Amino acid sequence: MPEVQLEIPARPEYLSMARQVVAAAAALEPRFRDERIDDLRLAVSEAVTNAIESHLHAGSDERVLIRCNLDDDRIEVEVSDRGTGFDPATTPSAPHADAHDRLEYERGLGIPLMRVLTDEAEIRSGEGGTAVRLVVYTPNHGDV
Amino acid sequence: MYFHCHTIERDGWSVVAIVGELDLAGVPRVRAAVIEALGTHRPPRVVLDLTGVAFIDSMGLGVVVGALKRVRAAGGELQVAVATDQVRKAFALTRLDSLVPLVDSVDAAVLGGPGGASPDGPSGPGGAAGA
């Protein structure tokens, strides 16, 4: 399983580089449609944004690690930070667009987007940091 | 990454035009441009021109939500021009296309043409469907 690793400074201007590298890695597999690569690009942006913000809030100058593994039937991306961690189960999401107080929320869409855009989205978080694993399958995944 | 944000005045509207990829890095500049535009017209009439935005994520969507809140709090009107598939999909996935008045172009926003709503006409979630 070929792996691509990227370490970026935890600064917002490096977000686009992370997206570009992951999208380029996914494009090596011709079975991924452009639309699916775009989905992964957005999901990765959400994960890396959270990682960068986590380091900024903690005052950490450590780097954020992005690893891509391209396999026969999937691409797997893991975004790791050394921030203070969070509990994904209790992290508030933005309310539904019809909610009377929807305009009060500028945040809270990142984790829901990661979950809807990928085939698997796993968040492991603790005091030592957070690792987000995002998986997108090739179209014929599961075929016999 | 190329990113540009500037404001022009057109037909009684302040048009905040954004070009590039709108993520955490660009949010402060867009927010500042919107806040500045709030003071140009009474009540504010603001178009966020995202037709040059090739990519938007939740932070970019968040600044649009914040703009809508600020403009409405000032009794004004906001329209958002979108043209690229990725941006349309991001609004649709988050259901924000039912909250934010989307139009197809800046022309549609300021002139009330196809895909837009006249600034003098009825506004609201159903009045500016451009998707």
PDB file of C-alpha atoms in Angstrom, chain A residues 6-7 18 22 33 35 37 39 42 50 58 80 85 109 126 140 142:
ATOM      1  CA  LEU A   6       2.731  15.518   4.423  1.00  0.00           C
ATOM      2  CA  GLU A   7       3.590  17.595   7.473  1.00  0.00           C
ATOM      3  CA  ALA A  18      -3.044  19.710   2.207  1.00  0.00           C
ATOM      4  CA  VAL A  22      -4.628  14.535  -1.041  1.00  0.00           C
ATOM      5  CA  ARG A  33     -14.491  10.030 -10.281  1.00  0.00           C
ATOM      6  CA  GLU A  35     -16.808  14.277  -7.982  1.00  0.00           C
ATOM      7  CA  ILE A  37     -12.197  13.400  -5.244  1.00  0.00           C
ATOM      8  CA  ASP A  39     -15.867  15.141  -1.757  1.00  0.00           C
ATOM      9  CA  LEU A  42     -13.760  18.996   1.244  1.00  0.00           C
ATOM     10  CA  ASN A  50      -9.894  21.431  13.008  1.00  0.00           C
ATOM     11  CA  ALA A  58      -3.140  25.288  22.371  1.00  0.00           C
ATOM     12  CA  SER A  80      -3.259  13.825  13.167  1.00  0.00           C
ATOM     13  CA  GLY A  85      -8.458  16.927  21.918  1.00  0.00           C
ATOM     14  CA  LEU A 109     -20.699  21.973  10.012  1.00  0.00           C
ATOM     15  CA  GLY A 126      -7.744  12.336  23.719  1.00  0.00           C
ATOM     16  CA  ASN A 140     -16.488  -1.190  -7.553  1.00  0.00           C
ATOM     17  CA  GLY A 142     -17.266  -4.945  -2.659  1.00  0.00           C
TER      18      GLY A 142
END
